[in-house]
Amino acid sequence: MAEGLRERKKRQTRQYISDVATGLFLERGFDAVTVAEVAEAADVSVNTVYNYFPAKEDLFLDRSKGVVDRLARWVRGRGKGESAAAAVLRELREEVRAVSPRVGLIDGYDRFMRVIHEAPALRSRLWAIAQEVLDNLDEALREETGAPADDPLPTLVAGQINWVHQTLMAVVGREMMAGRTPQDVSREVLALLDDMEDLLSEKVLNYAVRGLE
């Protein structure tokens, strides 16, 4: 019981520090805010901030842990008779139709993206996160198909599926920064997903079909 309460307190403290930091970054820009200023605003020590967030970039991109494995998670959770690409396309369509914040379809996302575009360190971290997404997807495809380590096909297919995800996120970010509404962007991105699916080869679309590997 006491252990659970401690964990909850830690989660609340972490979230509070992140929220304070995000507010400062949105107001003044990432590079203009120091970790010491975040600590002062959150009424904690600098060491406490670093205990929860090893790097300054983690304060702003604090939800990246939920992103790096989501394509791999969707592939592992695909239904019987469903391919890896079909599972990812289905999940993305569901999030776009729902106008979900998970794909950036939320008021204020333009401010979030501007902070990233103005900070080289955040852009670099975002690239590293995207690489993790790809690596995790590659690993999932190898596990799901039993492909040997020297088989290049899982890597090639992972690259194609990841292209869909990365393109979608880039378009959402660009259109939200242009002042579009989440609903309008949602409708356009659904059409874009259809276009991207048409560009994928049958080999990619039918790779790693559950129950037929």
PDB file of C-alpha atoms in Angstrom:
ATOM      1  CA  MET A   1       0.000   0.000   0.000  1.00  0.00           C
ATOM      2  CA  ALA A   2       2.733   2.455   1.063  1.00  0.00           C
ATOM      3  CA  GLU A   3       4.819   1.430  -1.952  1.00  0.00           C
ATOM      4  CA  GLY A   4       1.918   2.225  -4.279  1.00  0.00           C
ATOM      5  CA  LEU A   5       1.470   5.633  -2.690  1.00  0.00           C
ATOM      6  CA  ARG A   6       5.159   6.403  -3.198  1.00  0.00           C
ATOM      7  CA  GLU A   7       4.962   5.461  -6.845  1.00  0.00           C
ATOM      8  CA  ARG A   8       1.904   7.641  -7.328  1.00  0.00           C
ATOM      9  CA  LYS A   9       3.657  10.582  -5.656  1.00  0.00           C
ATOM     10  CA  LYS A  10       6.650  10.117  -7.937  1.00  0.00           C
ATOM     11  CA  ARG A  11       4.437  10.066 -11.030  1.00  0.00           C
ATOM     12  CA  GLN A  12       2.640  13.208  -9.881  1.00  0.00           C
ATOM     13  CA  THR A  13       5.925  15.001  -9.200  1.00  0.00           C
ATOM     14  CA  ARG A  14       7.311  13.990 -12.564  1.00  0.00           C
ATOM     15  CA  GLN A  15       4.186  15.166 -14.377  1.00  0.00           C
ATOM     16  CA  TYR A  16       4.170  18.473 -12.491  1.00  0.00           C
ATOM     17  CA  ILE A  17       7.802  19.209 -13.365  1.00  0.00           C
ATOM     18  CA  SER A  18       7.131  18.338 -17.010  1.00  0.00           C
ATOM     19  CA  ASP A  19       4.026  20.552 -17.123  1.00  0.00           C
ATOM     20  CA  VAL A  20       5.892  23.507 -15.606  1.00  0.00           C
ATOM     21  CA  ALA A  21       8.794  23.033 -18.027  1.00  0.00           C
ATOM     22  CA  THR A  22       6.502  22.742 -21.045  1.00  0.00           C
ATOM     23  CA  GLY A  23       4.735  25.951 -20.083  1.00  0.00           C
ATOM     24  CA  LEU A  24       8.044  27.800 -19.878  1.00  0.00           C
ATOM     25  CA  PHE A  25       9.286  26.359 -23.184  1.00  0.00           C
ATOM     26  CA  LEU A  26       6.051  27.307 -24.973  1.00  0.00           C
ATOM     27  CA  GLU A  27       6.245  30.823 -23.581  1.00  0.00           C
ATOM     28  CA  ARG A  28       9.937  31.576 -24.088  1.00  0.00           C
ATOM     29  CA  GLY A  29      11.394  28.876 -26.342  1.00  0.00           C
ATOM     30  CA  PHE A  30      13.448  25.803 -25.488  1.00  0.00           C
ATOM     31  CA  ASP A  31      16.904  27.359 -25.658  1.00  0.00           C
ATOM     32  CA  ALA A  32      15.913  30.404 -23.577  1.00  0.00           C
ATOM     33  CA  VAL A  33      14.921  28.336 -20.530  1.00  0.00           C
ATOM     34  CA  THR A  34      17.473  26.657 -18.257  1.00  0.00           C
ATOM     35  CA  VAL A  35      16.980  23.568 -16.118  1.00  0.00           C
ATOM     36  CA  ALA A  36      17.656  25.760 -13.067  1.00  0.00           C
ATOM     37  CA  GLU A  37      14.751  27.997 -14.056  1.00  0.00           C
ATOM     38  CA  VAL A  38      12.499  24.973 -14.447  1.00  0.00           C
ATOM     39  CA  ALA A  39      13.524  23.762 -10.988  1.00  0.00           C
ATOM     40  CA  GLU A  40      12.839  27.154  -9.439  1.00  0.00           C
ATOM     41  CA  ALA A  41       9.426  27.460 -11.103  1.00  0.00           C
ATOM     42  CA  ALA A  42       8.486  23.931  -9.980  1.00  0.00           C
ATOM     43  CA  ASP A  43       9.847  24.572  -6.466  1.00  0.00           C
ATOM     44  CA  VAL A  44      12.215  21.608  -6.580  1.00  0.00           C
ATOM     45  CA  SER A  45      15.979  21.243  -6.712  1.00  0.00           C
ATOM     46  CA  VAL A  46      17.949  20.936  -9.932  1.00  0.00           C
ATOM     47  CA  ASN A  47      19.000  17.457  -8.806  1.00  0.00           C
ATOM     48  CA  THR A  48      15.351  16.484  -8.464  1.00  0.00           C
ATOM     49  CA  VAL A  49      14.702  17.571 -12.046  1.00  0.00           C
ATOM     50  CA  TYR A  50      17.604  15.473 -13.295  1.00  0.00           C
ATOM     51  CA  ASN A  51      16.459  12.509 -11.206  1.00  0.00           C
ATOM     52  CA  TYR A  52      13.274  12.417 -13.266  1.00  0.00           C
ATOM     53  CA  PHE A  53      14.629  13.750 -16.562  1.00  0.00           C
ATOM     54  CA  PRO A  54      18.225  12.792 -17.476  1.00  0.00           C
ATOM     55  CA  ALA A  55      18.413  15.480 -20.199  1.00  0.00           C
ATOM     56  CA  LYS A  56      16.725  18.829 -20.783  1.00  0.00           C
ATOM     57  CA  GLU A  57      15.133  17.490 -23.982  1.00  0.00           C
ATOM     58  CA  ASP A  58      13.289  14.871 -21.907  1.00  0.00           C
ATOM     59  CA  LEU A  59      11.377  17.650 -20.162  1.00  0.00           C
ATOM     60  CA  PHE A  60       9.684  18.620 -23.411  1.00  0.00           C
ATOM     61  CA  LEU A  61       9.500  15.244 -25.146  1.00  0.00           C
ATOM     62  CA  ASP A  62       8.520  13.425 -21.972  1.00  0.00           C
ATOM     63  CA  ARG A  63       5.918  11.189 -23.648  1.00  0.00           C
ATOM     64  CA  SER A  64       8.328   9.694 -26.173  1.00  0.00           C
ATOM     65  CA  LYS A  65       8.390   6.338 -24.341  1.00  0.00           C
ATOM     66  CA  GLY A  66       4.819   5.771 -25.453  1.00  0.00           C
ATOM     67  CA  VAL A  67       5.758   6.513 -29.055  1.00  0.00           C
ATOM     68  CA  VAL A  68       8.896   4.499 -29.728  1.00  0.00           C
ATOM     69  CA  ASP A  69       7.210   1.093 -29.600  1.00  0.00           C
ATOM     70  CA  ARG A  70       3.748   1.848 -30.917  1.00  0.00           C
ATOM     71  CA  LEU A  71       4.250   0.626 -34.499  1.00  0.00           C
ATOM     72  CA  ALA A  72       5.844  -2.541 -33.150  1.00  0.00           C
ATOM     73  CA  ARG A  73       2.995  -2.896 -30.649  1.00  0.00           C
ATOM     74  CA  TRP A  74       0.391  -2.539 -33.397  1.00  0.00           C
ATOM     75  CA  VAL A  75       2.136  -5.189 -35.477  1.00  0.00           C
ATOM     76  CA  ARG A  76       2.309  -7.625 -32.563  1.00  0.00           C
ATOM     77  CA  GLY A  77      -1.365  -7.003 -31.800  1.00  0.00           C
ATOM     78  CA  ARG A  78      -2.643  -7.443 -35.366  1.00  0.00           C
ATOM     79  CA  GLY A  79      -5.646  -9.691 -35.938  1.00  0.00           C
ATOM     80  CA  LYS A  80      -5.732 -13.064 -37.642  1.00  0.00           C
ATOM     81  CA  GLY A  81      -5.391 -12.677 -41.396  1.00  0.00           C
ATOM     82  CA  GLU A  82      -4.108  -9.114 -41.002  1.00  0.00           C
ATOM     83  CA  SER A  83      -0.704  -8.067 -42.316  1.00  0.00           C
ATOM     84  CA  ALA A  84       1.770  -5.822 -40.521  1.00  0.00           C
ATOM     85  CA  ALA A  85       1.133  -2.898 -42.885  1.00  0.00           C
ATOM     86  CA  ALA A  86      -2.641  -3.342 -42.683  1.00  0.00           C
ATOM     87  CA  ALA A  87      -2.509  -3.233 -38.888  1.00  0.00           C
ATOM     88  CA  VAL A  88      -0.526   0.001 -38.857  1.00  0.00           C
ATOM     89  CA  LEU A  89      -2.752   1.601 -41.499  1.00  0.00           C
ATOM     90  CA  ARG A  90      -5.856   0.590 -39.548  1.00  0.00           C
ATOM     91  CA  GLU A  91      -4.549   2.011 -36.287  1.00  0.00           C
ATOM     92  CA  LEU A  92      -3.473   5.268 -37.934  1.00  0.00           C
ATOM     93  CA  ARG A  93      -6.856   5.675 -39.624  1.00  0.00           C
ATOM     94  CA  GLU A  94      -8.609   5.127 -36.303  1.00  0.00           C
ATOM     95  CA  GLU A  95      -6.526   7.796 -34.594  1.00  0.00           C
ATOM     96  CA  VAL A  96      -6.977  10.274 -37.451  1.00  0.00           C
ATOM     97  CA  ARG A  97     -10.749   9.679 -37.617  1.00  0.00           C
ATOM     98  CA  ALA A  98     -10.955  10.223 -33.861  1.00  0.00           C
ATOM     99  CA  VAL A  99      -9.036  13.524 -34.266  1.00  0.00           C
ATOM    100  CA  SER A 100      -6.641  12.166 -31.665  1.00  0.00           C
ATOM    101  CA  PRO A 101      -3.970  14.228 -29.876  1.00  0.00           C
ATOM    102  CA  ARG A 102      -1.717  11.174 -30.284  1.00  0.00           C
ATOM    103  CA  VAL A 103      -1.178  12.172 -33.921  1.00  0.00           C
ATOM    104  CA  GLY A 104      -1.031  15.905 -33.217  1.00  0.00           C
ATOM    105  CA  LEU A 105      -4.671  16.655 -34.008  1.00  0.00           C
ATOM    106  CA  ILE A 106      -5.251  19.041 -31.123  1.00  0.00           C
ATOM    107  CA  ASP A 107      -5.476  22.797 -30.706  1.00  0.00           C
ATOM    108  CA  GLY A 108      -2.100  24.163 -29.619  1.00  0.00           C
ATOM    109  CA  TYR A 109      -0.045  21.540 -31.447  1.00  0.00           C
ATOM    110  CA  ASP A 110       1.292  24.311 -33.670  1.00  0.00           C
ATOM    111  CA  ARG A 111       2.942  25.949 -30.639  1.00  0.00           C
ATOM    112  CA  PHE A 112       4.481  22.618 -29.651  1.00  0.00           C
ATOM    113  CA  MET A 113       5.909  22.115 -33.140  1.00  0.00           C
ATOM    114  CA  ARG A 114       7.291  25.656 -33.321  1.00  0.00           C
ATOM    115  CA  VAL A 115       9.295  25.075 -30.153  1.00  0.00           C
ATOM    116  CA  ILE A 116      10.798  21.967 -31.784  1.00  0.00           C
ATOM    117  CA  HIS A 117      11.538  23.703 -35.092  1.00  0.00           C
ATOM    118  CA  GLU A 118      13.366  26.510 -33.302  1.00  0.00           C
ATOM    119  CA  ALA A 119      15.552  24.185 -31.186  1.00  0.00           C
ATOM    120  CA  PRO A 120      18.242  22.064 -32.905  1.00  0.00           C
ATOM    121  CA  ALA A 121      18.585  19.877 -29.811  1.00  0.00           C
ATOM    122  CA  LEU A 122      14.892  18.956 -29.927  1.00  0.00           C
ATOM    123  CA  ARG A 123      15.026  18.266 -33.664  1.00  0.00           C
ATOM    124  CA  SER A 124      17.963  15.961 -33.064  1.00  0.00           C
ATOM    125  CA  ARG A 125      16.119  14.160 -30.295  1.00  0.00           C
ATOM    126  CA  LEU A 126      13.059  13.806 -32.499  1.00  0.00           C
ATOM    127  CA  TRP A 127      15.231  12.181 -35.187  1.00  0.00           C
ATOM    128  CA  ALA A 128      16.604   9.763 -32.569  1.00  0.00           C
ATOM    129  CA  ILE A 129      13.062   8.868 -31.473  1.00  0.00           C
ATOM    130  CA  ALA A 130      12.063   8.232 -35.094  1.00  0.00           C
ATOM    131  CA  GLN A 131      15.048   5.902 -35.469  1.00  0.00           C
ATOM    132  CA  GLU A 132      13.971   4.010 -32.347  1.00  0.00           C
ATOM    133  CA  VAL A 133      10.481   3.602 -33.801  1.00  0.00           C
ATOM    134  CA  LEU A 134      12.002   2.108 -36.950  1.00  0.00           C
ATOM    135  CA  ASP A 135      14.395  -0.182 -35.077  1.00  0.00           C
ATOM    136  CA  ASN A 136      11.612  -1.495 -32.833  1.00  0.00           C
ATOM    137  CA  LEU A 137       9.407  -2.150 -35.854  1.00  0.00           C
ATOM    138  CA  ASP A 138      12.221  -3.999 -37.614  1.00  0.00           C
ATOM    139  CA  GLU A 139      12.749  -6.140 -34.516  1.00  0.00           C
ATOM    140  CA  ALA A 140       9.018  -6.897 -34.245  1.00  0.00           C
ATOM    141  CA  LEU A 141       8.812  -7.973 -37.887  1.00  0.00           C
ATOM    142  CA  ARG A 142      11.774 -10.311 -37.449  1.00  0.00           C
ATOM    143  CA  GLU A 143      10.244 -11.852 -34.348  1.00  0.00           C
ATOM    144  CA  GLU A 144       6.812 -12.230 -35.943  1.00  0.00           C
ATOM    145  CA  THR A 145       8.094 -13.828 -39.144  1.00  0.00           C
ATOM    146  CA  GLY A 146      11.065 -15.730 -37.751  1.00  0.00           C
ATOM    147  CA  ALA A 147      13.319 -14.084 -40.334  1.00  0.00           C
ATOM    148  CA  PRO A 148      17.041 -14.780 -39.889  1.00  0.00           C
ATOM    149  CA  ALA A 149      19.378 -11.974 -38.887  1.00  0.00           C
ATOM    150  CA  ASP A 150      20.860 -11.693 -42.382  1.00  0.00           C
ATOM    151  CA  ASP A 151      17.463 -11.367 -44.116  1.00  0.00           C
ATOM    152  CA  PRO A 152      17.112  -7.763 -45.375  1.00  0.00           C
ATOM    153  CA  LEU A 153      13.355  -8.018 -46.050  1.00  0.00           C
ATOM    154  CA  PRO A 154      12.092  -7.086 -42.539  1.00  0.00           C
ATOM    155  CA  THR A 155      14.264  -3.965 -42.612  1.00  0.00           C
ATOM    156  CA  LEU A 156      12.977  -3.004 -46.058  1.00  0.00           C
ATOM    157  CA  VAL A 157       9.340  -3.554 -45.078  1.00  0.00           C
ATOM    158  CA  ALA A 158       9.827  -1.696 -41.782  1.00  0.00           C
ATOM    159  CA  GLY A 159      11.180   1.251 -43.742  1.00  0.00           C
ATOM    160  CA  GLN A 160       8.105   1.348 -45.969  1.00  0.00           C
ATOM    161  CA  ILE A 161       5.643   1.108 -43.068  1.00  0.00           C
ATOM    162  CA  ASN A 162       7.578   3.673 -41.065  1.00  0.00           C
ATOM    163  CA  TRP A 163       7.499   6.019 -44.088  1.00  0.00           C
ATOM    164  CA  VAL A 164       3.710   6.085 -43.833  1.00  0.00           C
ATOM    165  CA  HIS A 165       3.854   6.991 -40.147  1.00  0.00           C
ATOM    166  CA  GLN A 166       6.565   9.616 -40.504  1.00  0.00           C
ATOM    167  CA  THR A 167       4.887  11.235 -43.509  1.00  0.00           C
ATOM    168  CA  LEU A 168       1.568  11.409 -41.697  1.00  0.00           C
ATOM    169  CA  MET A 169       3.136  13.052 -38.644  1.00  0.00           C
ATOM    170  CA  ALA A 170       5.084  15.520 -40.785  1.00  0.00           C
ATOM    171  CA  VAL A 171       1.981  16.550 -42.740  1.00  0.00           C
ATOM    172  CA  VAL A 172      -0.078  16.978 -39.569  1.00  0.00           C
ATOM    173  CA  GLY A 173       2.647  19.131 -38.039  1.00  0.00           C
ATOM    174  CA  ARG A 174       2.978  21.268 -41.151  1.00  0.00           C
ATOM    175  CA  GLU A 175      -0.750  21.812 -41.577  1.00  0.00           C
ATOM    176  CA  MET A 176      -1.348  22.559 -37.895  1.00  0.00           C
ATOM    177  CA  MET A 177       1.468  25.124 -37.981  1.00  0.00           C
ATOM    178  CA  ALA A 178      -0.261  26.707 -40.983  1.00  0.00           C
ATOM    179  CA  GLY A 179      -3.255  27.462 -38.776  1.00  0.00           C
ATOM    180  CA  ARG A 180      -5.579  24.672 -39.917  1.00  0.00           C
ATOM    181  CA  THR A 181      -8.171  23.151 -37.591  1.00  0.00           C
ATOM    182  CA  PRO A 182      -7.693  19.579 -36.324  1.00  0.00           C
ATOM    183  CA  GLN A 183     -10.941  18.533 -38.032  1.00  0.00           C
ATOM    184  CA  ASP A 184      -9.891  19.874 -41.439  1.00  0.00           C
ATOM    185  CA  VAL A 185      -6.452  18.292 -41.167  1.00  0.00           C
ATOM    186  CA  SER A 186      -8.063  14.990 -40.130  1.00  0.00           C
ATOM    187  CA  ARG A 187     -10.156  14.842 -43.306  1.00  0.00           C
ATOM    188  CA  GLU A 188      -7.174  15.597 -45.553  1.00  0.00           C
ATOM    189  CA  VAL A 189      -4.879  13.131 -43.813  1.00  0.00           C
ATOM    190  CA  LEU A 190      -7.427  10.328 -44.203  1.00  0.00           C
ATOM    191  CA  ALA A 191      -7.286  10.894 -47.956  1.00  0.00           C
ATOM    192  CA  LEU A 192      -3.491  11.022 -47.779  1.00  0.00           C
ATOM    193  CA  LEU A 193      -3.438   7.634 -46.041  1.00  0.00           C
ATOM    194  CA  ASP A 194      -5.405   6.173 -48.948  1.00  0.00           C
ATOM    195  CA  ASP A 195      -2.884   7.624 -51.391  1.00  0.00           C
ATOM    196  CA  MET A 196       0.060   6.255 -49.422  1.00  0.00           C
ATOM    197  CA  GLU A 197      -1.506   2.805 -49.208  1.00  0.00           C
ATOM    198  CA  ASP A 198      -1.877   2.833 -53.011  1.00  0.00           C
ATOM    199  CA  LEU A 199       1.848   3.487 -53.298  1.00  0.00           C
ATOM    200  CA  LEU A 200       2.837   0.465 -51.202  1.00  0.00           C
ATOM    201  CA  SER A 201       3.634  -2.687 -53.131  1.00  0.00           C
ATOM    202  CA  GLU A 202       1.619  -5.877 -52.737  1.00  0.00           C
ATOM    203  CA  LYS A 203       4.693  -7.477 -51.174  1.00  0.00           C
ATOM    204  CA  VAL A 204       4.692  -4.881 -48.397  1.00  0.00           C
ATOM    205  CA  LEU A 205       0.908  -4.936 -47.959  1.00  0.00           C
ATOM    206  CA  ASN A 206       0.887  -8.736 -47.644  1.00  0.00           C
ATOM    207  CA  TYR A 207       3.978  -9.151 -45.480  1.00  0.00           C
ATOM    208  CA  ALA A 208       3.668 -10.855 -42.088  1.00  0.00           C
ATOM    209  CA  VAL A 209      -0.005 -11.828 -42.360  1.00  0.00           C
ATOM    210  CA  ARG A 210      -1.000 -13.319 -39.000  1.00  0.00           C
ATOM    211  CA  GLY A 211      -1.756 -16.997 -39.225  1.00  0.00           C
ATOM    212  CA  LEU A 212      -0.262 -17.316 -42.698  1.00  0.00           C
ATOM    213  CA  GLU A 213       3.445 -16.716 -42.027  1.00  0.00           C
TER     214      GLU A 213
END
